[in-house]
XYZ file of C-alpha atoms in Angstrom:
494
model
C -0.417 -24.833 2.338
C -3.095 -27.377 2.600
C -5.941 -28.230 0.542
C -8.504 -30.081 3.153
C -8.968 -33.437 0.803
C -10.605 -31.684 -2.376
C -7.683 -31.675 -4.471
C -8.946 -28.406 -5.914
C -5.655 -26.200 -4.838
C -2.257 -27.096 -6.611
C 0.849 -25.654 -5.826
C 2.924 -24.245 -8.742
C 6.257 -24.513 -6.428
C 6.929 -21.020 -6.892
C 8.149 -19.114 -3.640
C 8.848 -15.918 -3.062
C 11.512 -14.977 -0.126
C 12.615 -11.797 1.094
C 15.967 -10.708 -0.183
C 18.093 -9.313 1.980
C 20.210 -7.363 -0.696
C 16.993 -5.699 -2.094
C 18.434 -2.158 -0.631
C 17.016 1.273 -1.211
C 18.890 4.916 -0.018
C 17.262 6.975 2.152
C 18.424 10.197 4.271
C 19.933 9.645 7.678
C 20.564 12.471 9.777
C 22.178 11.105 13.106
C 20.129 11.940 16.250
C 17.067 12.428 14.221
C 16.953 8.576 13.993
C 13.402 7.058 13.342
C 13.116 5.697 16.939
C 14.664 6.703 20.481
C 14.918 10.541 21.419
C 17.871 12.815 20.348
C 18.280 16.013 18.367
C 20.320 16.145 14.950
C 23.802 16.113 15.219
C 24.563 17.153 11.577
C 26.531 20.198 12.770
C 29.197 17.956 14.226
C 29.728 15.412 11.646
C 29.847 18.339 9.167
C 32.733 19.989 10.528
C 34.382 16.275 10.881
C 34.162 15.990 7.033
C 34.945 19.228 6.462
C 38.606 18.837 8.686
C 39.937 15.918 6.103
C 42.447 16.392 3.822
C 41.947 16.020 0.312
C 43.589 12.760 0.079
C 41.218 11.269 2.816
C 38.524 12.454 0.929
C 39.089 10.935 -2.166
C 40.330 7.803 -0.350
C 36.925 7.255 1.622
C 34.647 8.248 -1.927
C 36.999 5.431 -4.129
C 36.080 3.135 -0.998
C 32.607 3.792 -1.501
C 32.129 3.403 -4.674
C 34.092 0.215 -4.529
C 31.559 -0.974 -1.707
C 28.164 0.611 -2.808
C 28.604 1.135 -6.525
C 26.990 -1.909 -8.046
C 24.494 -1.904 -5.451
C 22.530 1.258 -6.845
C 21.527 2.982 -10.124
C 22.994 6.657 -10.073
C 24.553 6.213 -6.838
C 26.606 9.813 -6.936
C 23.446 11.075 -7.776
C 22.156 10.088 -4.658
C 24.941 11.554 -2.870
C 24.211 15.005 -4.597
C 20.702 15.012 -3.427
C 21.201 14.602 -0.138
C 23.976 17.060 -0.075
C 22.101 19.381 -1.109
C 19.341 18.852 1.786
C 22.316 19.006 4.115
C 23.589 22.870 2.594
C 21.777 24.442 5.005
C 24.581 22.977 7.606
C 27.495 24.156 5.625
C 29.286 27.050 6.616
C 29.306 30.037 4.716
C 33.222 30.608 3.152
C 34.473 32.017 0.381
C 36.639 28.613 -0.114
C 34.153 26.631 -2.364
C 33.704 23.035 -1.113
C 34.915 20.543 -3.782
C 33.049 17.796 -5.779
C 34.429 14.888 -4.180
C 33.703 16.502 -0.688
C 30.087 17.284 -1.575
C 29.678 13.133 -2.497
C 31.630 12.269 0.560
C 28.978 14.912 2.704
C 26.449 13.458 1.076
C 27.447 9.625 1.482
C 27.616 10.397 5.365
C 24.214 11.506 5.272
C 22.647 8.357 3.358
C 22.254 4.628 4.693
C 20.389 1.976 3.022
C 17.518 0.371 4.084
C 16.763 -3.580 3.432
C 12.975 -3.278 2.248
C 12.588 -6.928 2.629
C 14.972 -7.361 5.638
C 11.868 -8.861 7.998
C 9.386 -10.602 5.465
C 7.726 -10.551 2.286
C 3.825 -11.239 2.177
C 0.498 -10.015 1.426
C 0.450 -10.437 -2.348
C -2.710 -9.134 -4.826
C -2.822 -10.121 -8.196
C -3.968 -8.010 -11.466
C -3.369 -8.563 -15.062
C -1.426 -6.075 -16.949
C -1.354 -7.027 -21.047
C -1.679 -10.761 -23.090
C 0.012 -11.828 -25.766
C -1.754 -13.150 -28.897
C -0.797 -17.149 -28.162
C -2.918 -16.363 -24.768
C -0.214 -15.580 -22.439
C -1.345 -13.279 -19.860
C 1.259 -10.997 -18.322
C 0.641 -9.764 -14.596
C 2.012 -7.763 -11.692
C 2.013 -8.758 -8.314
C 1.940 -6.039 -5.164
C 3.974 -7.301 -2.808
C 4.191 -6.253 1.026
C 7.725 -5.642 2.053
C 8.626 -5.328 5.828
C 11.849 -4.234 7.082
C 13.966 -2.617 9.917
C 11.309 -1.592 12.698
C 8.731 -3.750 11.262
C 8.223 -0.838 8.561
C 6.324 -1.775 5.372
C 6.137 -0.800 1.740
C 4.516 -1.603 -1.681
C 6.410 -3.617 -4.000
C 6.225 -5.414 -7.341
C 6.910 -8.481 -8.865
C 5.942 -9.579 -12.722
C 5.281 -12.880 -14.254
C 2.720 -14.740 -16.400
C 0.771 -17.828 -17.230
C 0.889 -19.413 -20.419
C -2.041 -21.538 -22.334
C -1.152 -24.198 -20.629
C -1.439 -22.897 -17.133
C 2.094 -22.596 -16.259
C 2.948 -19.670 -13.940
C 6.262 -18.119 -14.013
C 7.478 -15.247 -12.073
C 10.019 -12.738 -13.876
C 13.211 -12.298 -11.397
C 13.100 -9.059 -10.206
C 15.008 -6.189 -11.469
C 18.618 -5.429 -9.802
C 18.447 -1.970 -8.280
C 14.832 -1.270 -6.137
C 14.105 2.781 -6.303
C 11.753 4.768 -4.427
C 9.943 7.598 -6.922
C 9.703 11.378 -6.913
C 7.254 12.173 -4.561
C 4.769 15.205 -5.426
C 1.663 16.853 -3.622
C -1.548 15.950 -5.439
C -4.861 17.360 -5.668
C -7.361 16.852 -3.094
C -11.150 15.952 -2.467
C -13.620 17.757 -1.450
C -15.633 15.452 -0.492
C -13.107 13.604 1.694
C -12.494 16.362 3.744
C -16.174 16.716 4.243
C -16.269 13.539 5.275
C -13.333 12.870 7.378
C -13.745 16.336 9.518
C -17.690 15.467 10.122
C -16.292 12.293 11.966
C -13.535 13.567 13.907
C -16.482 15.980 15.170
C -14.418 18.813 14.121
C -15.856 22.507 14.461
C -18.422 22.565 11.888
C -18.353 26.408 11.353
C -14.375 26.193 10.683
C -14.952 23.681 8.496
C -17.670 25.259 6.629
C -15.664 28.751 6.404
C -12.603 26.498 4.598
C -14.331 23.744 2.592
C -17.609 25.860 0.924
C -14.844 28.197 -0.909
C -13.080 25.306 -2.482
C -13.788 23.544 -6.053
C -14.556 19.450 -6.003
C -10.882 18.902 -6.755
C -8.484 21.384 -4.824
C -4.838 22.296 -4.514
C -2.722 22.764 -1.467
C -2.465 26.645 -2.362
C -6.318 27.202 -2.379
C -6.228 25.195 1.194
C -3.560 27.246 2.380
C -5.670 30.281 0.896
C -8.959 29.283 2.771
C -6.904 28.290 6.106
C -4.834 31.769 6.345
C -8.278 33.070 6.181
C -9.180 31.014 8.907
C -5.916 31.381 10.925
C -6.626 35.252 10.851
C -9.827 35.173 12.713
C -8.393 33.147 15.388
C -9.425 35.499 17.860
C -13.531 35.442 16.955
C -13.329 31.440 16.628
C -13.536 28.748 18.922
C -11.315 25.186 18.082
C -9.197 26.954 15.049
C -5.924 25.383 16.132
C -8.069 21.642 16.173
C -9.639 22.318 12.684
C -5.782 23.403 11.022
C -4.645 19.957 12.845
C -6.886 18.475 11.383
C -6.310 19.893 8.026
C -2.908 19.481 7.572
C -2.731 15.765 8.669
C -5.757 15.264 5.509
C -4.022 16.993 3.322
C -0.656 15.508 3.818
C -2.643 12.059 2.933
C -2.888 12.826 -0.928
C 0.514 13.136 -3.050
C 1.439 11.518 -5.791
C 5.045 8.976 -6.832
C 6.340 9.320 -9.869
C 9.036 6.481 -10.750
C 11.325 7.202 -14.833
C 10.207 4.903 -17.148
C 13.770 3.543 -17.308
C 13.355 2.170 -14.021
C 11.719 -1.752 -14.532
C 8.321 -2.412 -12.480
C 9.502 -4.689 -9.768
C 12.429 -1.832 -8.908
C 9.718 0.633 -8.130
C 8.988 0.309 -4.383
C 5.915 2.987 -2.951
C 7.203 3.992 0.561
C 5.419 5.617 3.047
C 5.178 9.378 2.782
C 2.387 10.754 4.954
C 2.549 11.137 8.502
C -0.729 9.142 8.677
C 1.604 5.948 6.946
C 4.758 6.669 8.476
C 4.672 3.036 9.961
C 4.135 1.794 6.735
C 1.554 0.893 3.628
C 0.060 -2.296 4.497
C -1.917 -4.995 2.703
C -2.623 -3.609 -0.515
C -5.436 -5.083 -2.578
C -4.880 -4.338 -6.399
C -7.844 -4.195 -8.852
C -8.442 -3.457 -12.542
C -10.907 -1.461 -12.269
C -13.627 -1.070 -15.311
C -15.328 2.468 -15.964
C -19.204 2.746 -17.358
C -17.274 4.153 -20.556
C -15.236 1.308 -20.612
C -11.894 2.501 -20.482
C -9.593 0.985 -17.329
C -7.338 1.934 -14.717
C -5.853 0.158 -11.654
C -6.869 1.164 -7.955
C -5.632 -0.472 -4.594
C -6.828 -0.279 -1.352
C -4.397 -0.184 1.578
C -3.750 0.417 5.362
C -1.749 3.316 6.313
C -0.463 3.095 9.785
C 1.181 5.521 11.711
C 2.412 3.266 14.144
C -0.745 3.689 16.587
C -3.646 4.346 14.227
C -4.921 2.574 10.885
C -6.514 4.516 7.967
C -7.663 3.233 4.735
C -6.266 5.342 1.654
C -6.384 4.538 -2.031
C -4.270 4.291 -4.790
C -4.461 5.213 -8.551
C -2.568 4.223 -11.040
C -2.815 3.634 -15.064
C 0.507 2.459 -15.934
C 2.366 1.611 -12.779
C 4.964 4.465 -13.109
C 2.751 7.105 -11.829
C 0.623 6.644 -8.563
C -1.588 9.022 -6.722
C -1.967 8.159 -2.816
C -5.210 9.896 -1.138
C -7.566 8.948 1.803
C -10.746 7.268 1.959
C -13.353 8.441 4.743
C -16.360 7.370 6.079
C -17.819 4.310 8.683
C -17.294 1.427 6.209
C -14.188 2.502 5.345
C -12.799 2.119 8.960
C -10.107 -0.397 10.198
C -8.447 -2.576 7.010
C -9.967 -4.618 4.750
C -11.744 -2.494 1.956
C -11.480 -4.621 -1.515
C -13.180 -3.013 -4.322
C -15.553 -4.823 -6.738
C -14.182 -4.527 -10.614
C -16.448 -2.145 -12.148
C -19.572 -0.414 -10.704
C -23.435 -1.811 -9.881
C -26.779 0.487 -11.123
C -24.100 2.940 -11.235
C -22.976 3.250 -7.916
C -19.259 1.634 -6.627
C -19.455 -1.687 -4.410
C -16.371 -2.914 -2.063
C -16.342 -5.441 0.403
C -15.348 -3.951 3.973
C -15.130 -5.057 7.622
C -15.190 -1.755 9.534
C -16.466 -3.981 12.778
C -13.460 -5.848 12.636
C -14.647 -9.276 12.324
C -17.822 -9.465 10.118
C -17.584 -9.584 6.192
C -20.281 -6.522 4.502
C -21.063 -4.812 1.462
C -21.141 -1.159 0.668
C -22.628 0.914 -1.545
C -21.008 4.665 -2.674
C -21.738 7.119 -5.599
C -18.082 8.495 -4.181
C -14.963 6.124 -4.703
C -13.072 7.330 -1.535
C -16.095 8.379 0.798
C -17.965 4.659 2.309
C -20.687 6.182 4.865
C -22.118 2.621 5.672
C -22.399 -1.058 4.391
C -24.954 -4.207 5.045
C -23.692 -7.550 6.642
C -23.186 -10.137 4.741
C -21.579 -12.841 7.018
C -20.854 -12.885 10.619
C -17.908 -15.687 12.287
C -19.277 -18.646 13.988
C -17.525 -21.604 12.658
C -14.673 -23.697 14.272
C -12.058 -21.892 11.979
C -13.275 -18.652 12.148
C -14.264 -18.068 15.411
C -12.022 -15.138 15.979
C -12.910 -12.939 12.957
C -13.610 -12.751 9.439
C -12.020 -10.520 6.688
C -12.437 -10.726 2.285
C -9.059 -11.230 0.188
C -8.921 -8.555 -1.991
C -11.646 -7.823 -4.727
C -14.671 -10.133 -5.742
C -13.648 -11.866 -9.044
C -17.120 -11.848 -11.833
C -17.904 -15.284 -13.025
C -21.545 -16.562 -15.143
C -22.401 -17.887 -11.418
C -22.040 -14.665 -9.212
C -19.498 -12.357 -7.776
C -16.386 -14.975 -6.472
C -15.571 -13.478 -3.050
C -11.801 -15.127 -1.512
C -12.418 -15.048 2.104
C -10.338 -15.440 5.494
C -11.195 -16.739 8.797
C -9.340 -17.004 11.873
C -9.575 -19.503 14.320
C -8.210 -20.956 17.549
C -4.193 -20.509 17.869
C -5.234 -17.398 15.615
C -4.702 -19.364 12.582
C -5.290 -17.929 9.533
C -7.651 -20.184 6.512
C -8.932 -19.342 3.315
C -12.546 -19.522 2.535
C -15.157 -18.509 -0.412
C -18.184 -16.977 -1.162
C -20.620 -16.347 -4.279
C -22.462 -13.311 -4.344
C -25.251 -12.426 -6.581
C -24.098 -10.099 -9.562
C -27.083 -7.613 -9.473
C -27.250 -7.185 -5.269
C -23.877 -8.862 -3.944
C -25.225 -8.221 -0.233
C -27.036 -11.703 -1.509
C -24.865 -14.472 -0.469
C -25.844 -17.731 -3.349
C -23.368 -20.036 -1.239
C -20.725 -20.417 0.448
C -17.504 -23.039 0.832
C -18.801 -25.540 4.239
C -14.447 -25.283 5.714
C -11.950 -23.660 4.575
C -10.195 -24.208 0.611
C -6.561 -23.571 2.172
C -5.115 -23.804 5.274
C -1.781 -23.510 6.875
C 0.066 -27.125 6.989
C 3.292 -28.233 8.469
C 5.750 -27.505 5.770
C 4.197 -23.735 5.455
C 3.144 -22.467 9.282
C 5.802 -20.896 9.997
C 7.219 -17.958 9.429
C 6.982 -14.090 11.150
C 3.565 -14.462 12.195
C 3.066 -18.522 12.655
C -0.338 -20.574 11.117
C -1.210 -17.619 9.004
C -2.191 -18.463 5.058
C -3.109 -14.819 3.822
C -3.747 -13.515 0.106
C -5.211 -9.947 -1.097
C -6.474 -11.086 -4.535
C -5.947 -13.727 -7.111
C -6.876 -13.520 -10.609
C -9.245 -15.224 -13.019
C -7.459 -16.281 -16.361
C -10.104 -18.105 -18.463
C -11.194 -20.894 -15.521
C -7.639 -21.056 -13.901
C -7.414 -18.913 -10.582
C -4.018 -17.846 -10.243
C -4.046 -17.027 -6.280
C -0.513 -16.135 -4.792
C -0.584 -16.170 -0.599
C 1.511 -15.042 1.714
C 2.894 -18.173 4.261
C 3.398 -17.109 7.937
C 3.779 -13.349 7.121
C 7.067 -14.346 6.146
C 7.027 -15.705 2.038
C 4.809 -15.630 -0.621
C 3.704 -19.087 -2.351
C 1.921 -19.125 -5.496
C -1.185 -21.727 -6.368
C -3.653 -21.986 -8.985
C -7.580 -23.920 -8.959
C -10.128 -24.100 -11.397
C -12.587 -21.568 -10.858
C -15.325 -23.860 -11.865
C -14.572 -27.000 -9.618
C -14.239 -24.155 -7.247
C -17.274 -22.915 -7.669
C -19.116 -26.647 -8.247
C -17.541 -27.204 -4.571
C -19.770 -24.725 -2.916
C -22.972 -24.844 -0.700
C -26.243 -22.948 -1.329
C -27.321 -21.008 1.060
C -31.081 -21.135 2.657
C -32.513 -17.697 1.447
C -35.905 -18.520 2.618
């Protein structure tokens, strides 16, 4: 990291790696691999197991254990699950299959997966409770990418004292993924998302006009039977049900036990529409009109060709509801949203063109039909493109907007804006370079000469801003807001 001559940026020494030995279990089914063609060969490998003696059995399960057991929480209760998604491929026999052979099935059907294995980057920042000496506890998302270049959501805790000292909490011993669930659905998203695909606007009407503001996937499955039954009198049916399914599949819900500590819960991709992974997720705290809270997050879902933005809910970090976000400004990545509404409508930053920073304006927090420019590229280091940092921070001066521009050798700086608190399509001023910048001791990395945050967060006038270093580790730095802010040029509004 470099701080170009201000001295505004210092560097707490904190780093974040990736840790290799951060392992999660997942179902393998060989042949059925995630890449590379090949049909399941579970029938095979079944009747393998099922040919060992009992003594081999109970050999191989005391070897596993021995080899796997501190590595998870409940790790025979892993290898029940999975056995039991694998009965199916038993054979039927009035010899009951033993215990110990059930674990061993289901240990042949599980491998882990290093969640970290590639890199660990793309951190946001939001507080979570203080203490009454002024300690301020927070989480931090973290972006974990592993085998295949696959990412997920992650945590990490930590705090800052009265003092301004930052400490992260080491991170708890056994990472889980949660109970995944379907969730109910929006109306309005559907509405939105089939009207841009273009889909057949009489199949859509005959679906969507019979179904509440908040929906299940029974009444959907109601309304498309419906549908599927007239199949012969209707033109595109088998394009609308497509489409259907893959919007539907977008919403569902995590639920992780409350024994479980925060940094163990990882969020892993569930949808088809994030089967690549959950990228870049910008956390906020998020203020009502009543004034109660809740925490939301923006993030990418890729499917390994296409990007999506979808949006997540949470209010205590155990429970998380995934759904999709539709509409023009709510194309590409990049959607941060602003802390608490504006004359009643939501705000959030976006860069649907792909290189321009704008603001929109929604009375719907998932549906973003358009936004207003706010700042186009143009300067030595950001020639390339322009993109926000996660969600505008609300100081006395203005809205506090972390920016990031790329420039030649597509290297990645951090820059800043001030927006006006009653219209923040209103830039005040604007940082004249770049705060933070790649330098020699962190450029490299995964992705080389890329300095990348998705949110910091204000504590009094300390900015706490962790940054990801060469897509690779995480760094952690802290700046007062108002030197920050004292730093910055006007702009000419005339």
């Amino acid at each position: 990291m470099s701080d170009p001559g201000t001295g505004l940026v210092h560097d707490t020494g904190i780093e974040l790696v990736p840790d290799h030995t951060r392992v999660v279990t997942r179902l393998f089914v060989p042949g059925r691999e995630d890449v590379g063609p090949g049909d399941s060969r579970a029938a095979p490998v079944m009747d393998r197991i099922l040919a060992l003696d009992d003594t081999e059995v109970a050999t191989a399960l005391a070897d596993l254990d021995a080899r796997f057991g501190s590595r998870h929480r409940h790790l025979h209760g892993v290898f029940a699950t999975h056995a039991e998604r694998l009965a199916s491929r038993m054979p039927l026999s009035d010899e009951p299959i033993s215990d110990s052979r059930r674990l061993l099935i289901g240990a042949t059907f599980t491998h882990e997966y290093s969640i970290e294995g590639a890199a660990l980057c793309n951190p946001s920042i939001v507080a979570l409770s203080s203490d009454v000496d002024g300690t301020v506890h927070f989480v931090v998302s973290v972006r974990g990418i592993g085998e295949g270049h696959r990412s997920s959501i992650g945590f990490r805790t930590g705090s800052i004292d009265p003092a301004g000292l930052v400490s992260i909490d080491v991170p708890g011993p056994y990472p889980v993924l949660g109970e995944s669930a379907p969730a109910a659905h929006h109306l309005s998203v559907f509405r939105m998302l089939l009207h841009d695909l273009d889909d057949d606007h009489e199949n859509a009407g005959y679906v969507l006009d019979a179904l509440d503001a908040r929906f299940t996937d029974d009444a959907l499955v109601d309304r498309t039977v419906g549908l599927q039954a007239e199949h012969a009198t209707r033109r595109n049916v088998t394009r609308t049900m497509e489409h259907l399914d893959r919007i539907a599949s977008s919403s569902y819900q995590v639920t992780f036990p409350q024994a479980t500590a925060l940094s163990e819960r990882v969020l892993w991709p569930h949808a088809p529409a994030e089967a690549h992974g959950m990228e870049d997720a910008r956390f906020v705290q998020f203020t009502h009109d009543d004034g109660t809270t809740t925490y939301y997050a923006t993030y990418t879902a890729f499917d390994g060709v296409n990007i999506a933005q979808h949006l997540i809910h949470t209010d205590d970090f155990a429970t998380f509801e995934m759904s999709p976000m539709a509409g023009a400004a709510a194309l590409g990545k990049g959607l941060a949203l602003f802390p608490r509404t504006i004359h009643g409508q939501y705000v959030a930053l976006s860069r649907s063109d792909r290189e321009t920073n704008s603001v929109a304006f929604s009375d719907d927090l998932r549906c973003w039909p358009s936004s207003d420019q706010i700042q186009s590229p143009g300067r030595t280091w950001d020639l390339l493109q322009l993109g926000n940092c996660g969600s505008p921070i609300e100081t006395a001066a203005g809205w506090l907007v972390l920016t990031h521009g790329v420039g030649a050798m597509r290297t990645y700086a951090l820059g800043v804006l001030l927006l006006d608190l009653d219209d923040p399509r209103i830039v005040l001023a604007a940082s004249d370079g770049p705060i933070m910048t790649p330098d020699a001791r962190r450029r490299d990395g995964y992705v080389p000469n890329v300095l990348y945050t998705c949110g910091g967060l204000a504590v009094d006038d300390t900015l706490v801003l962790p940054y990801g270093v060469g897509d690779q580790t995480i760094g952690v730095a802290t700046m007062s807001i108002s030197q920050l802010l004292d730093g910055l040029v006007p702009t000419d509004r005339g």
